[in-house]
XYZ file of N, CA and C in Angstrom:
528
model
N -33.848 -37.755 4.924
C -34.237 -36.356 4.969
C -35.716 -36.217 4.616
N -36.352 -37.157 4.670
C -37.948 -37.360 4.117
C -38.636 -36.751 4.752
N -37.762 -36.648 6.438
C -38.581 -36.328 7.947
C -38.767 -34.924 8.034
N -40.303 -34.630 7.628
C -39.948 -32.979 8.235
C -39.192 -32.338 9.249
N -39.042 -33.178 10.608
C -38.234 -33.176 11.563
C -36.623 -32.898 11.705
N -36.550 -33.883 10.998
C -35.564 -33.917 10.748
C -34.664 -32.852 9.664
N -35.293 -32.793 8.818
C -35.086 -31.398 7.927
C -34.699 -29.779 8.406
N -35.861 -29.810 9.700
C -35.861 -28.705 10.286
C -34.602 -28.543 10.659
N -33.866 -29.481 11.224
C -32.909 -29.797 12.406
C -31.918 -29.304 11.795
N -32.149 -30.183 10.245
C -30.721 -29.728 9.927
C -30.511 -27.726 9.369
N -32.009 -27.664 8.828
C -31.673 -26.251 8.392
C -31.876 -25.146 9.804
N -31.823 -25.583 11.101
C -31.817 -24.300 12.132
C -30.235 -25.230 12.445
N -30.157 -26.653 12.323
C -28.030 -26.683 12.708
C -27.120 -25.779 11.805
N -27.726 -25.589 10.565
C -26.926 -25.488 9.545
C -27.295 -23.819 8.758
N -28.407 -23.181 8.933
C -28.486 -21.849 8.711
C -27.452 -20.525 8.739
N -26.744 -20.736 9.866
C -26.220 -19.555 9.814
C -24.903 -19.623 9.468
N -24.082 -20.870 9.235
C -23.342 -21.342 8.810
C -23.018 -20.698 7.487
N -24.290 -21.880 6.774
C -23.943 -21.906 5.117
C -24.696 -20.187 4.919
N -25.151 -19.572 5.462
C -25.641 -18.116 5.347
C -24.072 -16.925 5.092
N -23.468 -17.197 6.677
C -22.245 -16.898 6.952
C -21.200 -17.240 5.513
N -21.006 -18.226 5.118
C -20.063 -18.660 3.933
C -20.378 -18.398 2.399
N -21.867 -18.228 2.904
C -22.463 -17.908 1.308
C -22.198 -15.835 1.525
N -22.323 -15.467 2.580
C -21.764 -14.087 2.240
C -20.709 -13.397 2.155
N -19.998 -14.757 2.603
C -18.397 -14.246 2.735
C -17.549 -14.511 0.855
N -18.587 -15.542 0.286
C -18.169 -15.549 -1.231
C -18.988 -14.334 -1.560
N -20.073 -13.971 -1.459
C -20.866 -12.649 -2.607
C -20.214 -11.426 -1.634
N -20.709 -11.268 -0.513
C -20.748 -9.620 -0.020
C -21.778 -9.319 0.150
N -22.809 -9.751 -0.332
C -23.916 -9.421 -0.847
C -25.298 -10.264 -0.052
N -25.578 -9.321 1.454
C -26.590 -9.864 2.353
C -27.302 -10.455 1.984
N -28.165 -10.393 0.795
C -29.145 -10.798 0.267
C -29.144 -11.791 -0.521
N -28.323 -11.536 -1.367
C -28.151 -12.439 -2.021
C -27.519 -13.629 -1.696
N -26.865 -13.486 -0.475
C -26.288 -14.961 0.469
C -27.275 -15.958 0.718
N -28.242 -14.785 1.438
C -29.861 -15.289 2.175
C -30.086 -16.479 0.924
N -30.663 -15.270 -0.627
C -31.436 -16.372 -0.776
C -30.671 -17.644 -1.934
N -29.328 -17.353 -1.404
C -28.605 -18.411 -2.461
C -29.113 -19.709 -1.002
N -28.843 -19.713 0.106
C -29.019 -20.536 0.999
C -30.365 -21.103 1.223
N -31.070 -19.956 0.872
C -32.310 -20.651 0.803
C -32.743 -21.260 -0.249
N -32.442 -20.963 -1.223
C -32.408 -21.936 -2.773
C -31.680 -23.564 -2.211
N -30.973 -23.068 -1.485
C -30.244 -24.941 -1.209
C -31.222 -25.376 -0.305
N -32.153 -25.140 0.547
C -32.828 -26.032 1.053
C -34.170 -25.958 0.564
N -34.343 -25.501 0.032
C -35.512 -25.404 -0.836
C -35.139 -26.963 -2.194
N -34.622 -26.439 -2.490
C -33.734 -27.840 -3.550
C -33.638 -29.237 -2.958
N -33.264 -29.032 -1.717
C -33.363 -29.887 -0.792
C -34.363 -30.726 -0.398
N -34.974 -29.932 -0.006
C -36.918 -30.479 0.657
C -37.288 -31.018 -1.117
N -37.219 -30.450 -1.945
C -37.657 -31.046 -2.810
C -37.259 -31.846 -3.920
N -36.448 -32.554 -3.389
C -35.221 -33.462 -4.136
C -35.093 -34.633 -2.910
N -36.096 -34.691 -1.747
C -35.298 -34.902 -0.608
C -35.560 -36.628 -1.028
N -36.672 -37.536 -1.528
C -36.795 -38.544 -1.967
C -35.781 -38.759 -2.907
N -35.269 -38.204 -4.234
C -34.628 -38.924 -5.018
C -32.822 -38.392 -4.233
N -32.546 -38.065 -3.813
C -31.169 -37.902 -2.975
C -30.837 -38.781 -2.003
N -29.515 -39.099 -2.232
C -28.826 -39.761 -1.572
C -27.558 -39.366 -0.632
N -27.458 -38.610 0.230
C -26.538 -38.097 0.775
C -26.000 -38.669 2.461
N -24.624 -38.770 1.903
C -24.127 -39.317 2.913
C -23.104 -38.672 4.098
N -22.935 -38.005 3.567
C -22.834 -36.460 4.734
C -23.439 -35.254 4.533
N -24.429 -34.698 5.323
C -25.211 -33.473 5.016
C -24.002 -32.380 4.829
N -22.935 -31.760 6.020
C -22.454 -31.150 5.897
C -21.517 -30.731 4.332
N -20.643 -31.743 4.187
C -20.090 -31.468 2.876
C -21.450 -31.124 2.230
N -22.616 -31.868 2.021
C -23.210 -31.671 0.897
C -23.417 -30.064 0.856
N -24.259 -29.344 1.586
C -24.565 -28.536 1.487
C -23.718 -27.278 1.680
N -22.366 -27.168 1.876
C -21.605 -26.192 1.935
C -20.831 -26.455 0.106
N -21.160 -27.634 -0.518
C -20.516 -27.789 -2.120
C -21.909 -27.146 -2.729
N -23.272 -27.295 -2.227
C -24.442 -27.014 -2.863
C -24.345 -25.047 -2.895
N -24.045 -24.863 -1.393
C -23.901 -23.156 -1.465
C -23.237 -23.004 -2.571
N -21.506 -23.291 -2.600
C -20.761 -22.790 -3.331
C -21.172 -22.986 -4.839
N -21.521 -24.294 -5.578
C -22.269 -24.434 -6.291
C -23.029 -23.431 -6.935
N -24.057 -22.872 -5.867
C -25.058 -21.957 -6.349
C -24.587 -20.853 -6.792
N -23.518 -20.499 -5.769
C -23.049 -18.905 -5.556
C -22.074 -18.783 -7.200
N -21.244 -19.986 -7.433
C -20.734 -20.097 -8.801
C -21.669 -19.770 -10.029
N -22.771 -20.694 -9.800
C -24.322 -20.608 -10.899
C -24.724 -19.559 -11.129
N -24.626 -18.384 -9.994
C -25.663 -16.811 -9.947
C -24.415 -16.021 -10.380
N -22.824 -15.953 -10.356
C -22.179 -15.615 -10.690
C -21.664 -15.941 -12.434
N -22.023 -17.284 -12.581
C -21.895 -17.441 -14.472
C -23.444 -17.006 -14.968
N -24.171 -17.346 -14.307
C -25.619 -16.476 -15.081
C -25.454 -15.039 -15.022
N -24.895 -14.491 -14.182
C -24.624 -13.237 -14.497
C -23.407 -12.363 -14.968
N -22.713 -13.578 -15.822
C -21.610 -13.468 -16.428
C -20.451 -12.475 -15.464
N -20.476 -12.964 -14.095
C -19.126 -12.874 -13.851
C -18.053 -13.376 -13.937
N -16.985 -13.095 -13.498
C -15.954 -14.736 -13.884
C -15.788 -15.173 -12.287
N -15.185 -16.390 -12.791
C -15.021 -16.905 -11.180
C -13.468 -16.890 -10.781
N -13.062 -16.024 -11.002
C -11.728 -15.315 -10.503
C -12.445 -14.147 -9.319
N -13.086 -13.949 -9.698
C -13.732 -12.696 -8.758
C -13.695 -13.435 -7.311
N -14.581 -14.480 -7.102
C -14.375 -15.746 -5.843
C -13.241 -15.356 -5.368
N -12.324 -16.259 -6.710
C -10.790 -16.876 -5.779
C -10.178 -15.541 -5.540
N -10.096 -14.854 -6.084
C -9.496 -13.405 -5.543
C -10.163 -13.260 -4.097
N -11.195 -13.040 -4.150
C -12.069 -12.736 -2.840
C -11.597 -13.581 -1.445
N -11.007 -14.916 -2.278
C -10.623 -15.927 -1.554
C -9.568 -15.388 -0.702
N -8.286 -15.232 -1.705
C -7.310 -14.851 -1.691
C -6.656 -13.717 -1.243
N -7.949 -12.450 -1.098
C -7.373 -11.451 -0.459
C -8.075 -11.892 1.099
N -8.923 -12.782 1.136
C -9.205 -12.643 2.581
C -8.302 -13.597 3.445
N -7.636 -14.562 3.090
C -6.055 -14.843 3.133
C -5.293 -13.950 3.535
N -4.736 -12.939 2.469
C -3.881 -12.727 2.796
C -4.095 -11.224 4.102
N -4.827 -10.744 3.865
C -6.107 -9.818 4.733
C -5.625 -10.172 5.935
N -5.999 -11.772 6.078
C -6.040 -12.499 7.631
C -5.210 -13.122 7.937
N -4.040 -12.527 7.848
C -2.351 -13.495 8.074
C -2.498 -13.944 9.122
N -2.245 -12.900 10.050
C -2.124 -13.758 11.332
C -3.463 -14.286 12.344
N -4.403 -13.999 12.006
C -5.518 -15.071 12.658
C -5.852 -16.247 12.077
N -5.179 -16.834 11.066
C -4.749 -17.707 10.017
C -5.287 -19.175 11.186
N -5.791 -20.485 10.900
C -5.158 -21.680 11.356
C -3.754 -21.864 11.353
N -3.034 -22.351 12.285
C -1.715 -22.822 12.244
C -1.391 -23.970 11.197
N -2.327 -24.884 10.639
C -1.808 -25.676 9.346
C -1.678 -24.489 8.003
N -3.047 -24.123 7.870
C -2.855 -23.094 6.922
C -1.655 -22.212 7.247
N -1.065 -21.588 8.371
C 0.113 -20.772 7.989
C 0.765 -21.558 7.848
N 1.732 -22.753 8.330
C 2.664 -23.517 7.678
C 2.545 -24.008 5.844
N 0.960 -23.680 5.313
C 1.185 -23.562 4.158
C 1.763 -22.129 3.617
N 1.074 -20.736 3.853
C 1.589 -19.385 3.658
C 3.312 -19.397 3.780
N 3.676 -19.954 4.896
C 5.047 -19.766 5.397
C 5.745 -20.753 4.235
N 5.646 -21.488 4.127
C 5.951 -21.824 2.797
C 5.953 -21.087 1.134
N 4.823 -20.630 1.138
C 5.258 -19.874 -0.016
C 5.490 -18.621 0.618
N 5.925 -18.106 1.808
C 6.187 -16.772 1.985
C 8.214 -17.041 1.587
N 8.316 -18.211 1.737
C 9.730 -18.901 1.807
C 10.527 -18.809 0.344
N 9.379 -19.061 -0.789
C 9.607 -18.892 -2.058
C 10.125 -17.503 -2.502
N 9.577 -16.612 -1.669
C 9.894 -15.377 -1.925
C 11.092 -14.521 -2.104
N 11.679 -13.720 -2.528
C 12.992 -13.262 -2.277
C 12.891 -12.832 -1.455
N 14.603 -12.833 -0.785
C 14.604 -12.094 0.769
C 13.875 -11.001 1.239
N 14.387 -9.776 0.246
C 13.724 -8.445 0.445
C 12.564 -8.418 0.465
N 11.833 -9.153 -0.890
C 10.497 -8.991 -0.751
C 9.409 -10.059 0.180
N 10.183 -10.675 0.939
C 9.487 -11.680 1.720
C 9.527 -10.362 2.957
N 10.614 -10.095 3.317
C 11.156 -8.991 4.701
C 10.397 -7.633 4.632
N 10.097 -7.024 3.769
C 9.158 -6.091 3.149
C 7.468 -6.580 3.304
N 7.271 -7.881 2.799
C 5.810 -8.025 2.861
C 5.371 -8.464 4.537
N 6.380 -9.329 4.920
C 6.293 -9.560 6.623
C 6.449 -8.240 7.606
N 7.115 -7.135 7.281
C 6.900 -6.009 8.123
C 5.469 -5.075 7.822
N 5.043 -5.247 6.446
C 3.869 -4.858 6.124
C 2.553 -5.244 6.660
N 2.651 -6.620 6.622
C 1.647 -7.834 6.744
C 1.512 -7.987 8.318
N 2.697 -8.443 9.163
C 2.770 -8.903 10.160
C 3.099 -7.791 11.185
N 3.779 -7.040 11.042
C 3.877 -5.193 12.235
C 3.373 -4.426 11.587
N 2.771 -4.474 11.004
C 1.619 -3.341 10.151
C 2.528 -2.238 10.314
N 3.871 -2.133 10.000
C 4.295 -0.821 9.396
C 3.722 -0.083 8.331
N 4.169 1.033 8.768
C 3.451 1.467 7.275
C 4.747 1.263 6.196
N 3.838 2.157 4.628
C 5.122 1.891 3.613
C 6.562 3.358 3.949
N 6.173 4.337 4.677
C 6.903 4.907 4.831
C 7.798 4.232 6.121
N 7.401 3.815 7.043
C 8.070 3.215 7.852
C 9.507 1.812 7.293
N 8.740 1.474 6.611
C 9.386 0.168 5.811
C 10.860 0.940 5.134
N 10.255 1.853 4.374
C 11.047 2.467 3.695
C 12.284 3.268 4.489
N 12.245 3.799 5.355
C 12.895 4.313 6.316
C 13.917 3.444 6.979
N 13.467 2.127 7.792
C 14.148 1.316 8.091
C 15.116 0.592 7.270
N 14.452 0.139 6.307
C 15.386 -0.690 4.776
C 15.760 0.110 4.389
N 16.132 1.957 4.167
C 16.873 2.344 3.422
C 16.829 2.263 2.103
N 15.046 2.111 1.845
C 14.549 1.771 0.358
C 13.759 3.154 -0.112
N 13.115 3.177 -1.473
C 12.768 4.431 -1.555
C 11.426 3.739 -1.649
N 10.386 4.798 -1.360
C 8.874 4.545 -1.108
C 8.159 3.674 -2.203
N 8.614 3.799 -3.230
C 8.205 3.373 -4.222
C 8.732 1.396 -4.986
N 9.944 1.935 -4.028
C 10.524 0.320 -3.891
C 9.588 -0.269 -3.414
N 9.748 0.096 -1.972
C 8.492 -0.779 -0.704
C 7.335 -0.889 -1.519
N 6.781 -0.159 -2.002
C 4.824 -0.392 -2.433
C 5.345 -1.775 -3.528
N 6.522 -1.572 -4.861
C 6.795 -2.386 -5.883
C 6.673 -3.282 -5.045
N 7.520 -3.576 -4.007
C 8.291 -5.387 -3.471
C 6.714 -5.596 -2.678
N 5.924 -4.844 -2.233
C 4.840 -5.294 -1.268
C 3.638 -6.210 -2.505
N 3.656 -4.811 -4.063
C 2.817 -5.321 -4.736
C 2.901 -6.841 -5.369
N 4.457 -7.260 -5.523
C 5.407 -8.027 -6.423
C 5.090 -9.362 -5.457
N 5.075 -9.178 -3.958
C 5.021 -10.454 -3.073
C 3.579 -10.684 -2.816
N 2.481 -9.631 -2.497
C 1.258 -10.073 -2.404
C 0.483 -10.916 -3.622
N 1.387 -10.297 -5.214
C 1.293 -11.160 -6.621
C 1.435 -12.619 -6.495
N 2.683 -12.527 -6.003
C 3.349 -14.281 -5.958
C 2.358 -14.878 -4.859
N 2.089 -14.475 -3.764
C 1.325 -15.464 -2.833
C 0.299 -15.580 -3.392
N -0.740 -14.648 -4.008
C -2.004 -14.893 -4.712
C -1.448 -16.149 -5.691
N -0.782 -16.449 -6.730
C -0.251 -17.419 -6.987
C -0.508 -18.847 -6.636
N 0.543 -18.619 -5.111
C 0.276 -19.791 -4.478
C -0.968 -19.913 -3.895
N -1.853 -19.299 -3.134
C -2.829 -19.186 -2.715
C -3.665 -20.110 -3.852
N -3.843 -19.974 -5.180
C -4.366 -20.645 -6.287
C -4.458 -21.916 -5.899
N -3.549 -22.491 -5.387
C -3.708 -24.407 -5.298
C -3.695 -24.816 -3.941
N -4.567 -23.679 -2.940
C -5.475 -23.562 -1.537
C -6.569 -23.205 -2.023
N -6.749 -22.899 -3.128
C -8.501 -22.418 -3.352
C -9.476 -23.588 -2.685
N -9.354 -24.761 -2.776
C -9.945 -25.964 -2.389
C -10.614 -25.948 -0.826
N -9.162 -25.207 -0.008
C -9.756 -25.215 1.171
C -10.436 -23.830 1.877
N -10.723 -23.082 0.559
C -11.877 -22.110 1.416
C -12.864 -22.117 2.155
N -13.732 -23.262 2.120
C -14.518 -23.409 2.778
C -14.284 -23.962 4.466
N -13.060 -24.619 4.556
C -12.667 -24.844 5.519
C -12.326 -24.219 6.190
N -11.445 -22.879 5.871
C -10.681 -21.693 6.132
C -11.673 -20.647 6.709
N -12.880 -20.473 6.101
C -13.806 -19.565 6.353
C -14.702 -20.295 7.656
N -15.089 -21.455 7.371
C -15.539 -21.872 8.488
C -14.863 -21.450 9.756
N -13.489 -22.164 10.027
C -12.932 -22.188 10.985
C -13.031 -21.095 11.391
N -12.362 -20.066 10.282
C -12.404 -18.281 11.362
C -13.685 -17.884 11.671
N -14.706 -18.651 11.330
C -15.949 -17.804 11.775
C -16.674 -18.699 12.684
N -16.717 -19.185 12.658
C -17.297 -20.513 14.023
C -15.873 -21.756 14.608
N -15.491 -21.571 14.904
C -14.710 -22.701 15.387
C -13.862 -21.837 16.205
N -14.498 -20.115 17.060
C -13.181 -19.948 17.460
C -13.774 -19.838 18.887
């Protein structure tokens, strides 16, 4: 990475990428920008004593990295992330990868009947909660409980997928 050339290459291959993933953890246009630009900036000037043997991993662990760093310097917690993670999961059921839903469908499986059948008419036919309620013969307040009670438990499971956010976000945003 010594090569100015080469440097370039990688930050116009790799810009809108780690830009894209760094805003999909903050929200925050700007602050995506210059968390990304802090990584190649770090980069160019680290580029002699570094040793890297895949650019890609490196620099999508360096974003997240950062985006963690500007979030404990500014004393957020990093639940805020995995939540962020986690509702954009469950947000995005069905434009999901097909490995990733065979993980969801799995813990949608854990679920009790009702409240698995309740969160899948919610989630997946975007009924509404009065609709739900109508059909099941439940009272309105059931449906919102069993919707709140199952979106709880998958956040849960969702916890030990945190790993593959970056993969997850990639894919739905470039790989389609």
């Amino acid at each position: 990475m010594n090569n100015p050339e080469a440097f370039e290459k990688t930050y116009t291959e790799y810009w809108k990428k780690l830009n894209a993933f760094s805003y999909t953890m903050t929200q925050d246009k700007d602050l995506a920008q210059n968390i990304v630009q802090d990584v190649f900036i770090d980069l160019w000037e680290r580029r002699e004593e570094l040793s890297i043997n895949a650019i890609e991993p490196y620099l999508f662990r360096a974003v997240k990295n950062q985006v963690f760093k500007h979030y404990q310097n500014n004393r957020f917690d990093k639940t805020i992330l995995e939540d962020k993670f986690e509702d954009y999961i469950i947000d995005n059921f069905t434009s999901i990868d097909p490995e990733v839903m065979d993980l969801l469908y799995s813990l949608l499986d854990k679920l009790p009947e009702k409240r698995k059948e309740v969160l899948l008419m919610y989630k997946f036919q975007d009924m509404s909660i009065d609709q739900i309620a109508s059909e099941l013969g439940l009272s309105k307040q059931t449906v919102k409980n069993q919707i709140s009670s199952g979106l709880k438990q998958l956040r849960e499971g969702l916890k030990d997928l945190a790993w593959m956010a970056p993969y997850i976000i990639l894919h739905q945003n470039f790989l389609k």
